[in-house]
Amino acid sequence: MRDRQINQMILDKLEAKDIPMHVKGFIGEILQHENGGIDQERPQYTRTYDNLLNKFMLQQDEARINHGETE
Amino acid sequence: MRIHHVKLENYRSYRDAEIKFSTSPVKNFTIIQGSNGAGKSNILNAVTWCLYGEERHLRTEDKNRQLPIINEQVYHTLMPGEQATVKVEIALGDSEIKHVISRQAKAFCQPGGEVTIREDTDPQVMFLAQGNWHQSSNPIMAIKFLLPSDISHFFFFDAEQLDEFFKEGSAKRVKKGVVDVSQISLLHQTISHLEVLHGNVRRATQGISPQTDRINRELGEVEEKLRGCKEALSTLDQNQRGIQDNLDEIQQRFRASTIEEVRRFEESRERLDGQIRDYESQLDGLREQAVACLRETGPLVYAFEAIKTTKKLIQEQVALGKLPLKIRSLFFEDLLAQGRCVCGQELAKGSDASIQIQSHLEKATQSDYLSEAETGKYVVNHILRGTSELVEKQRNLGKEIHALEGTIEETKRQLRELSEKIEKYGEINLEEIKVLEQQHVQYQEEQRKNNQEIGRKQVEEKFLGKELSRLNGELERAVKKDQKQKDLGRRLGLCTEALQALNEIRSEMLSEVRSKIQQKTEEYFLDLIWKKATYKRVSIDDNFQINVLNVRDMPSLGTLSAGERQVLALAFMAALSSISGFDAPVIIDTPTGRISGVPRENIAESLPGYLADTQVTLLMTDTEFTEPVQVRLNERIGQEYSLNFFEDDANTEVVQR
């Protein structure tokens, strides 16, 4: 449960950045993670960041495969 | 987010009270009115005690008398062995209540008659999820995400105490407030954690190859230099602030001098200082334009002779009749491909006609460079014209820069003359003035040297940043060369790219947020202030030092009256609220306590517009909540209460109006 949203200015700037989608997704999730939720223990951020890195590398692979299939 | 209600049980002057706050989006104001001592500030204290365990707005007399948190009447009527509970409960949510926070303290009367009070360490937080109420296992964290303590000063405040913001050392407080409210602090934290992860991933690249080891070594060296550079900049900034404080103090003393001439000298000096600052800013702009122009002009000037020669060669071909080309090779190629001439004759392979066309084609092909020249002659003319214009522009910029440098030098000469006059005045009349003036000159010299050093360090920082990016890119490529380490290379790349993007976002946010807050604070301040012809601008510099400039561009923060400072504080808070992106309720104790008559009505007229989407609670005295103020706020008031304090039983009654 979280009530304090991330400042929209930060999210708008992230959206406007000319960087690959998987990098945006990674940044978006680590920001959400840092903003946190009250029903979690204070996270071990390095472990969580590692997991998010793996998640978005996988996303990058999937995007490459889909792009290859389209071509 | 809105406060739905606050319930008070045995808390200070409140035996048993409930205040329902307006949660309407349109009628977003709740007014709680009471005379001095009726218990208004206790409402604000109750909120901060419940949420953060702190009563931040105790009156001096309460602090001095060390009144207990429990209601005085209850305290004195407790018999040995009896106990009583102090409780404050706050209900929060949007259209419906989603969180209920409460905090308690227990008062126990010992057998000897002494009353001991034990406050709960933590509050209790209940939250609504999927239709059911649950108790939070981590209430402190829960409150941190609802209404963080570190920014609560900007939403729950006593307007008369906001002076603190603009006193010495305020820049640090202001910056912290801005950074926390706009969540730039979230970016700081994220970047700091990502840097640790990046470091871990980078360490995993050691030992892959001699190349990666070399790059890692270089990265380490550059990072060390960058750290040193940033520390040096931080120290220089701090020194600069210290020097500026000293200069401000000397200026203040000159301005406050009883000697008319000294005051006039000082006013002239500040005016000239302001002019120099403006001129130097214009000069920076012109120099930047000149550099950009030079970048465009340079290659063209370098190749000018070659381009002129090309034009001459083209003109020679035109004079010889070889340009424009009569017939292009493409035309002959088409004829041969179609196998028919424009006259209709067939062009069979090996026929006389076809051999003749082939011969024309060969001649045309030899001169294909001429077809390039034909289109090229227009481009060449355009380039030559453009170069002349750029060179002219460069020349004009040079003249402007030279003229402005002359003006700056002349203004500095006038400043030096003024300084000599002040010093000579001191020699004749007051030793103190001479000493102050010498100190002023010395501090200005230190400031100038500091600025130069800051400039050098900033250039170094930029260069080292670029080096870091380049080396990180090189490392990523070197790691990816090794097939077995491709994944590691990608992890490194993702971390590096994410860090770079976050750093850029942070830098942009700091600049934009500061600029927006300055703009809004200035807009609101100039709107609310009554001396409209006196003040011109509110500035918040890169170090978050706030100042108010009068119509002569002289810093006037130190000379604002208490009421004017209160207006500045209200303007700043409203500006923060508007850019924070954080929907927090605002409670203001005594918003217009030091402001009289028409200016107070002005604030009542304008404040609702600045805080349109925010739940606002104003704790006002009867002298603040006058009829003209009521009329101006009327359309926005959703709830209204008056407080009546009964001395006999030390109880404040809350009456809904």
mmCIF file of C-alpha atoms in Angstrom, chain A residues 1-2 4-6 10-11 14 24-53 55-56, chain B residues 141 144-145 183 185-197 502:
data_model
loop_
_atom_site.group_PDB
_atom_site.id
_atom_site.type_symbol
_atom_site.label_atom_id
_atom_site.label_comp_id
_atom_site.label_asym_id
_atom_site.label_seq_id
_atom_site.Cartn_x
_atom_site.Cartn_y
_atom_site.Cartn_z
ATOM 1 C CA MET A 1 0.000 0.000 0.000
ATOM 2 C CA ARG A 2 1.593 3.264 -0.992
ATOM 3 C CA ARG A 4 2.818 9.009 -2.016
ATOM 4 C CA GLN A 5 3.135 8.799 -5.786
ATOM 5 C CA ILE A 6 6.413 9.621 -7.474
ATOM 6 C CA ILE A 10 10.374 12.899 -12.640
ATOM 7 C CA LEU A 11 8.233 10.382 -14.532
ATOM 8 C CA LEU A 14 12.059 9.692 -17.750
ATOM 9 C CA LYS A 24 13.299 3.154 -19.027
ATOM 10 C CA GLY A 25 11.507 0.172 -17.558
ATOM 11 C CA PHE A 26 14.475 -0.619 -15.325
ATOM 12 C CA ILE A 27 14.704 2.960 -14.049
ATOM 13 C CA GLY A 28 10.930 3.144 -13.523
ATOM 14 C CA GLU A 29 10.942 0.003 -11.413
ATOM 15 C CA ILE A 30 13.923 0.917 -9.273
ATOM 16 C CA LEU A 31 12.316 4.309 -8.598
ATOM 17 C CA GLN A 32 9.083 2.586 -7.569
ATOM 18 C CA HIS A 33 11.086 0.249 -5.418
ATOM 19 C CA GLU A 34 12.897 3.145 -3.712
ATOM 20 C CA ASN A 35 9.579 4.940 -3.197
ATOM 21 C CA GLY A 36 8.547 1.673 -1.582
ATOM 22 C CA GLY A 37 5.432 0.155 -0.028
ATOM 23 C CA ILE A 38 4.602 0.060 3.641
ATOM 24 C CA ASP A 39 3.880 -3.621 3.899
ATOM 25 C CA GLN A 40 7.410 -4.659 2.922
ATOM 26 C CA GLU A 41 10.477 -4.907 5.052
ATOM 27 C CA ARG A 42 13.126 -2.370 4.194
ATOM 28 C CA PRO A 43 14.493 -4.102 1.098
ATOM 29 C CA GLN A 44 18.009 -5.357 0.573
ATOM 30 C CA TYR A 45 18.363 -3.141 -2.408
ATOM 31 C CA THR A 46 21.354 -4.811 -4.019
ATOM 32 C CA ARG A 47 19.513 -8.130 -4.254
ATOM 33 C CA THR A 48 16.383 -6.441 -5.557
ATOM 34 C CA TYR A 49 18.359 -4.359 -8.033
ATOM 35 C CA ASP A 50 20.115 -7.522 -9.260
ATOM 36 C CA ASN A 51 16.729 -9.170 -9.834
ATOM 37 C CA LEU A 52 15.467 -6.114 -11.699
ATOM 38 C CA LEU A 53 18.613 -6.080 -13.847
ATOM 39 C CA LYS A 55 14.297 -8.953 -15.515
ATOM 40 C CA PHE A 56 15.062 -6.108 -17.890
ATOM 41 C CA MET B 141 7.186 3.401 7.652
ATOM 42 C CA LYS B 144 6.697 8.019 6.200
ATOM 43 C CA PHE B 145 4.920 7.223 2.970
ATOM 44 C CA GLN B 183 11.424 14.097 -4.400
ATOM 45 C CA SER B 185 15.919 13.180 -2.617
ATOM 46 C CA LEU B 186 14.388 10.016 -4.110
ATOM 47 C CA LEU B 187 16.668 10.470 -7.123
ATOM 48 C CA HIS B 188 19.695 11.007 -4.810
ATOM 49 C CA GLN B 189 18.933 7.760 -3.026
ATOM 50 C CA THR B 190 18.294 5.787 -6.209
ATOM 51 C CA ILE B 191 21.501 7.036 -7.837
ATOM 52 C CA SER B 192 23.506 6.263 -4.733
ATOM 53 C CA HIS B 193 22.212 2.658 -4.661
ATOM 54 C CA LEU B 194 22.644 2.201 -8.395
ATOM 55 C CA GLU B 195 26.243 3.416 -8.097
ATOM 56 C CA VAL B 196 26.895 0.614 -5.611
ATOM 57 C CA LEU B 197 25.377 -1.931 -7.996
ATOM 58 C CA LEU B 502 19.169 9.356 -13.744
#
